PDB file of C-alpha atoms and ligand atoms in Angstrom:
ATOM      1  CA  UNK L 184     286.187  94.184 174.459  1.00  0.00           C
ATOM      2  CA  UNK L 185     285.145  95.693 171.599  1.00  0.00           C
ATOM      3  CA  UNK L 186     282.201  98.319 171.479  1.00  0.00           C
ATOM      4  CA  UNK L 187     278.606  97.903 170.414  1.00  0.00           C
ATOM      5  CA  UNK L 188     278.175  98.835 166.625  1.00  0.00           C
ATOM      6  CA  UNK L 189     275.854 101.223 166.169  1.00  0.00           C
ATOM      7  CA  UNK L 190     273.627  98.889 164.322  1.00  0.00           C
ATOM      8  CA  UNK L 191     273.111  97.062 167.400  1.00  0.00           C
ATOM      9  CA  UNK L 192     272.905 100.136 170.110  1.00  0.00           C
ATOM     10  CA  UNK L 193     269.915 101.343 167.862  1.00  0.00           C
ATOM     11  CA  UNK L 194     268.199  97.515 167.537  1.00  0.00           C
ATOM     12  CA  UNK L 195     268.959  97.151 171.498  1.00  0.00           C
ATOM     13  CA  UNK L 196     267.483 100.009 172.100  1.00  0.00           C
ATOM     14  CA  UNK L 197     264.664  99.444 169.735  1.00  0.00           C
ATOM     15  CA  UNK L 198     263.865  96.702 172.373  1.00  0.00           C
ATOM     16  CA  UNK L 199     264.322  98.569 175.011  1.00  0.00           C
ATOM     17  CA  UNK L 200     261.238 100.379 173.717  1.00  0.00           C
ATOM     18  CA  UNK L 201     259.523  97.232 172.564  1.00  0.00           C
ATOM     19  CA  UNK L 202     260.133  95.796 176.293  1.00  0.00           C
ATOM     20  CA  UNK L 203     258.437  99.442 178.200  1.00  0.00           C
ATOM     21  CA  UNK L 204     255.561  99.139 175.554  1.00  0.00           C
ATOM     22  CA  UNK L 205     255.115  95.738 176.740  1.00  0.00           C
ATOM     23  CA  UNK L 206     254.365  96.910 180.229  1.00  0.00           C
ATOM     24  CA  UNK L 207     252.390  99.205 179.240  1.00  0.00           C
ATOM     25  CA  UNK L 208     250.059  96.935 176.981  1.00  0.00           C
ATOM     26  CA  UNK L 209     250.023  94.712 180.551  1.00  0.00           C
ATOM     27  CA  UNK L 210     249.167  98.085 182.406  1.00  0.00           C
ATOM     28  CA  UNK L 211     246.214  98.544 180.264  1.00  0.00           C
ATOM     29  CA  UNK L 212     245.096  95.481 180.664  1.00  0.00           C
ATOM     30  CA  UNK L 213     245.050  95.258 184.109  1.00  0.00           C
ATOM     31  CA  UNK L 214     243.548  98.778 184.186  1.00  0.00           C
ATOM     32  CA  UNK L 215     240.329  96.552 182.468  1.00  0.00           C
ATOM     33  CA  UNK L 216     240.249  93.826 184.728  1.00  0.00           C
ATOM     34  CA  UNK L 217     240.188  96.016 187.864  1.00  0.00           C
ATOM     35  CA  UNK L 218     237.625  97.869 185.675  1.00  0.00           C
ATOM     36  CA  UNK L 219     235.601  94.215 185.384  1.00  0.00           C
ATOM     37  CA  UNK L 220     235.756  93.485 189.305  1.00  0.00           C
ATOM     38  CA  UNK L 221     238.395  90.114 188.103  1.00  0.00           C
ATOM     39  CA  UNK L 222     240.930  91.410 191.129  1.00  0.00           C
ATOM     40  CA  UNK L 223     243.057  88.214 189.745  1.00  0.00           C
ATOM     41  CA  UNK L 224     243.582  88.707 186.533  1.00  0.00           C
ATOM     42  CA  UNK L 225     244.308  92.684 187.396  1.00  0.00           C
ATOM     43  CA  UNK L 226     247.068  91.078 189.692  1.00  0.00           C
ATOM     44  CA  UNK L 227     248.616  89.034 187.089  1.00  0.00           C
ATOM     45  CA  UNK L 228     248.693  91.814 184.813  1.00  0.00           C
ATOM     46  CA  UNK L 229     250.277  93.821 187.218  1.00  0.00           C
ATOM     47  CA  UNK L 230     253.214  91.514 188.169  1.00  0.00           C
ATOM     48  CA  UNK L 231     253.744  90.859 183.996  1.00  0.00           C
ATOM     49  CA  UNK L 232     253.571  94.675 183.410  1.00  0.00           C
ATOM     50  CA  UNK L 233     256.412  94.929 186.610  1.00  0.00           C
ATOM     51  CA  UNK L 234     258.445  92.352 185.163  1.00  0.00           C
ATOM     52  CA  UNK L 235     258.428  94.131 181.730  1.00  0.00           C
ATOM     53  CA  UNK L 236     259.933  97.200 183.064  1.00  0.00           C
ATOM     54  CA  UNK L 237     262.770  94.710 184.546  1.00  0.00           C
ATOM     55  CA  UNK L 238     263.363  93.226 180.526  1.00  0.00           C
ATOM     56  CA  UNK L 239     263.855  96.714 179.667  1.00  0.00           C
ATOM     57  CA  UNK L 240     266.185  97.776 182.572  1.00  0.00           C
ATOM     58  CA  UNK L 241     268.074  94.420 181.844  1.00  0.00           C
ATOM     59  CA  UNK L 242     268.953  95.839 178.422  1.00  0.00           C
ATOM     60  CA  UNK L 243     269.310  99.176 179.544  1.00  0.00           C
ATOM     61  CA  UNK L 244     272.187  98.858 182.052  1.00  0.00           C
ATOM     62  CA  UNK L 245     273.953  96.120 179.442  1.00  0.00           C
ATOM     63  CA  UNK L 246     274.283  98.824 176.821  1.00  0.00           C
ATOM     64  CA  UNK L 247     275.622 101.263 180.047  1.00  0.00           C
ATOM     65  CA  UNK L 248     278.050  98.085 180.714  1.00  0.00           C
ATOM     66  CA  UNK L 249     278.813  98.300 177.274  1.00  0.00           C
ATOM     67  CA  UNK L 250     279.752 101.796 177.055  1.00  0.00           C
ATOM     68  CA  UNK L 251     277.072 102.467 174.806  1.00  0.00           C
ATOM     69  CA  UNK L 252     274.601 105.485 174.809  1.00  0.00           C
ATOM     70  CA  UNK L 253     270.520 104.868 175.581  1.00  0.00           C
ATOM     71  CA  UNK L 254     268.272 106.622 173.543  1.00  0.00           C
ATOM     72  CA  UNK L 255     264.635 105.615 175.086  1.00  0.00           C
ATOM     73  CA  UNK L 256     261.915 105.765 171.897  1.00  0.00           C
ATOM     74  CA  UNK L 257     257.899 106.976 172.384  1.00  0.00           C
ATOM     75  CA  UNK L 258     255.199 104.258 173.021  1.00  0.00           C
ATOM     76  CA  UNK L 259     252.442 104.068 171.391  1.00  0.00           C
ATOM     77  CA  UNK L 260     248.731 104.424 173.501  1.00  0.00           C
ATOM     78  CA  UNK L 261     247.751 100.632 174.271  1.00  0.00           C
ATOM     79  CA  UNK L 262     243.867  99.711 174.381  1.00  0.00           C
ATOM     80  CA  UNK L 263     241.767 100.769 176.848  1.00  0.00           C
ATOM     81  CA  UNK L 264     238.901  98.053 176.033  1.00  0.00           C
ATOM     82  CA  UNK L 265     238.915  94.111 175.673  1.00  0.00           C
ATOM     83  CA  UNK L 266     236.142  92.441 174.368  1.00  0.00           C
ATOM     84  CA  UNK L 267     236.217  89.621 177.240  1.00  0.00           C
ATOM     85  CA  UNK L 268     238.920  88.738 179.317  1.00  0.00           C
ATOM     86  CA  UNK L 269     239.902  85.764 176.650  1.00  0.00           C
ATOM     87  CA  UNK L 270     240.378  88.681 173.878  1.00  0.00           C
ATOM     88  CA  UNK L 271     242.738  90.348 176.536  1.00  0.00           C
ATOM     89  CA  UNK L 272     244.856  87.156 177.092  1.00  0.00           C
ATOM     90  CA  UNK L 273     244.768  86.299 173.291  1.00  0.00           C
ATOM     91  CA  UNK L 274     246.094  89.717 172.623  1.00  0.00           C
ATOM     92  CA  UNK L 275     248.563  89.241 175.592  1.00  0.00           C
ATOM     93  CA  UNK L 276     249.908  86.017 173.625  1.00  0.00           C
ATOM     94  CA  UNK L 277     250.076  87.903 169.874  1.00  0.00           C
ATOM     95  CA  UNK L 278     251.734  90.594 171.658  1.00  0.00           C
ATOM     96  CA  UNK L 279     254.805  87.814 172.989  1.00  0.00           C
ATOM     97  CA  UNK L 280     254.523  85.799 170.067  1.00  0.00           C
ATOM     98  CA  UNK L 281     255.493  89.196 168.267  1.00  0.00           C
ATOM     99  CA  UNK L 282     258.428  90.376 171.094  1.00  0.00           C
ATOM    100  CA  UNK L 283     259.686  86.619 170.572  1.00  0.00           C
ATOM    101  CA  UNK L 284     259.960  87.551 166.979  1.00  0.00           C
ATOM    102  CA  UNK L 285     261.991  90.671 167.612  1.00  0.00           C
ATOM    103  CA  UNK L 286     264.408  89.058 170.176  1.00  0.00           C
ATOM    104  CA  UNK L 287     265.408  86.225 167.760  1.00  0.00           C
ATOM    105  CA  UNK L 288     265.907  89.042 164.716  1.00  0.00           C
ATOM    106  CA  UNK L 289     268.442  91.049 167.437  1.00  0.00           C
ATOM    107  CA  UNK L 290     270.095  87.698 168.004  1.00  0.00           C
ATOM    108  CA  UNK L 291     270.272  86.928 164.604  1.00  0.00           C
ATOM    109  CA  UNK L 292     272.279  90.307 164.333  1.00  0.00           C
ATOM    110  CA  UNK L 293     274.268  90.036 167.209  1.00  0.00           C
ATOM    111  CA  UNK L 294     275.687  86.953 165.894  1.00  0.00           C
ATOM    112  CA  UNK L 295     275.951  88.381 161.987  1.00  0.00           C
ATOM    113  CA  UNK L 296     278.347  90.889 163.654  1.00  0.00           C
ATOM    114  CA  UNK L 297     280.170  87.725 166.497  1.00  0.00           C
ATOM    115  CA  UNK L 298     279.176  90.348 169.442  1.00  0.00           C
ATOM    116  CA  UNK L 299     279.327  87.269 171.988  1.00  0.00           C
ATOM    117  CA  UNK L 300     278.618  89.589 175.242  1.00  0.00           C
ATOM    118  CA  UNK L 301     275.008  90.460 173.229  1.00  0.00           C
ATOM    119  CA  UNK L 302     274.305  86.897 172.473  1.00  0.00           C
ATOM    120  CA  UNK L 303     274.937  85.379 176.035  1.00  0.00           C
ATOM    121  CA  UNK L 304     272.794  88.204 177.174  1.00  0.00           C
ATOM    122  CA  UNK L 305     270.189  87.209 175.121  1.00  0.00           C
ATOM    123  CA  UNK L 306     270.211  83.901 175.531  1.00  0.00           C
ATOM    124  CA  UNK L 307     267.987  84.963 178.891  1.00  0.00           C
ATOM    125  CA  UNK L 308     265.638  86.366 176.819  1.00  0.00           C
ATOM    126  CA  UNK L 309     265.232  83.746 174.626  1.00  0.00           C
ATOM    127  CA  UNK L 310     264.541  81.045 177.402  1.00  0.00           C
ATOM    128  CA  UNK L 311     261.895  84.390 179.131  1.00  0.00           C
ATOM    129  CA  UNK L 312     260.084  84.106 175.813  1.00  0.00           C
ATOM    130  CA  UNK L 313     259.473  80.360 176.229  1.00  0.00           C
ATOM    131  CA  UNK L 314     257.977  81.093 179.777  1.00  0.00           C
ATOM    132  CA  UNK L 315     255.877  83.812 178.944  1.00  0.00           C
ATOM    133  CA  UNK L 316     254.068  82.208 175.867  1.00  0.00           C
ATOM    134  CA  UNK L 317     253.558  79.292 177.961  1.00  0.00           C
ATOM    135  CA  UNK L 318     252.068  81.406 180.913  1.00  0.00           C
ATOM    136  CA  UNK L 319     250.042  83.333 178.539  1.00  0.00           C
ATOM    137  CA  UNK L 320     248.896  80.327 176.415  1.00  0.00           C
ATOM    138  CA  UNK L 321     248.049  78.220 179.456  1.00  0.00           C
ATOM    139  CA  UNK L 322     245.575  81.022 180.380  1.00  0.00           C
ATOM    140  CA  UNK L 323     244.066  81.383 177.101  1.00  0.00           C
ATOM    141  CA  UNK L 324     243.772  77.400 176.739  1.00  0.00           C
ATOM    142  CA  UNK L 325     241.947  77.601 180.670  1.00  0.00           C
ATOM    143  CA  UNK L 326     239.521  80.361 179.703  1.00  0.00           C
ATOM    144  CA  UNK L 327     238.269  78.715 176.510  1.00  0.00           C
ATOM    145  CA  UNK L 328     237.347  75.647 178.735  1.00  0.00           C
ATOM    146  CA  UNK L 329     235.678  77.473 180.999  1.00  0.00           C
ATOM    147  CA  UNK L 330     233.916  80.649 178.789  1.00  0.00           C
ATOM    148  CA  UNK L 331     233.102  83.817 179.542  1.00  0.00           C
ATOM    149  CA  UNK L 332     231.408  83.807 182.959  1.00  0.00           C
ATOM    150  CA  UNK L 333     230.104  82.024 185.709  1.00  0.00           C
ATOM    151  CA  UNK L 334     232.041  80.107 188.727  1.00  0.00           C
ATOM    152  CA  UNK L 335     235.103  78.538 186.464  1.00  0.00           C
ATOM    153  CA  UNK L 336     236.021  82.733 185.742  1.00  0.00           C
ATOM    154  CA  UNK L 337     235.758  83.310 189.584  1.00  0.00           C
ATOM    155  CA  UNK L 338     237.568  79.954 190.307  1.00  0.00           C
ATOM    156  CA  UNK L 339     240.652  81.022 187.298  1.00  0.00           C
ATOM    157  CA  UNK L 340     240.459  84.600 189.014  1.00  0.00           C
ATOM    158  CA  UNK L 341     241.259  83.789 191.867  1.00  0.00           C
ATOM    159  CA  UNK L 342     243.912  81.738 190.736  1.00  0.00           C
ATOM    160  CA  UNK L 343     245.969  83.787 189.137  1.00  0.00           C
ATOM    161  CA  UNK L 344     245.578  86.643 191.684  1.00  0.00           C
ATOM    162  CA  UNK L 345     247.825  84.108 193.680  1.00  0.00           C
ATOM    163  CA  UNK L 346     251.144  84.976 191.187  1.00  0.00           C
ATOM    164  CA  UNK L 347     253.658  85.742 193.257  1.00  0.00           C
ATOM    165  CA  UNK L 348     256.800  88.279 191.695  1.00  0.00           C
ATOM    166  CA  UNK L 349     259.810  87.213 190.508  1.00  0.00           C
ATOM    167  CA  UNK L 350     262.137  89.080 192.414  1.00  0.00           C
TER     168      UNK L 350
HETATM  169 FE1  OFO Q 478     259.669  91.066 177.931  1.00  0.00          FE
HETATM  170  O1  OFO Q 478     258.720  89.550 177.799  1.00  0.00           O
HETATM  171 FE2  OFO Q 478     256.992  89.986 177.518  1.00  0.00          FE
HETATM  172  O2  OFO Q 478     257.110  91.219 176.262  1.00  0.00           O
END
């Protein structure tokens, strides 16, 4: 097979990156729901935050597979403060609306340079992106309905503290 061109190690790894400052974004934003007493939401942030670091070990061992060398990038501070927990779920969306933007341009490169092994592998990615605009989106949709307090917030909470992880 043949190796990874360096153009794609260094984009790979870019996402690498891109996928650990994902789980840190989700870190943060748990770190203000516990902060806010919304145990549910702090749950579902933790899980996402969890399954980030699995996107970015994903990629990690296929460039290992691939006889390619890691190089792991810095990540930038995330917010500490949300204005409500909508703003924190609308920024959660942006934030995969933007990764889903970055995994199609790696695609797009993989198959400029007919690396097959990189476009099967991301082929997972692109069907995760679907899921986790939808789960974000859903929640966004829900907490417009119900605004910024009262029972429906408690009701949601409670709700999504019941995500169970993926693996
Ligand atoms: Fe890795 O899917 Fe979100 O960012």
């Amino acid at each position: 097979m043949p190796a990874l061109s360096k153009k794609l190690e260094r984009a790979l790894n870019e996402q690498i990156t891109h996928e650990l400052e994902s789980a840190y974004v989700y870190l943060a934003m748990c770190a203000y729901f516990e902060a806010q007493n919304l145990r549910g939401m702090a749950h579902w942030m933790r899980l996402q935050a969890q399954e980030e670091v699995g996107h970015a070990m994903k990629i990690f061992d296929f460039i290992n597979d691939r006889n390619g060398r890691v190089e792991l990038g810095a990540i930038e501070k995330p917010p500490v403060e949300f204005k409500s927990p909508l703003d924190a779920f609308q920024k959660a969306l942006a934030h995969e609306q933007k990764i889903t933007g970055l995994i199609n341009k790696l695609y797009d490169l993989a198959d400029d340079e007919d690396d097959y092994p990189t476009e099967v592998m991301l082929q997972w990615f692109i069907d995760e992106q679907v899921e986790e605009e939808k789960s974000a989106g859903e929640v966004v949709e829900q907490l417009k309905l119900i605004g910024t307090q009262g029972a429906g917030l408690l009701i949601l909470d409670k709700h999504l503290g019941e995500r169970k992880s993926e693996d």
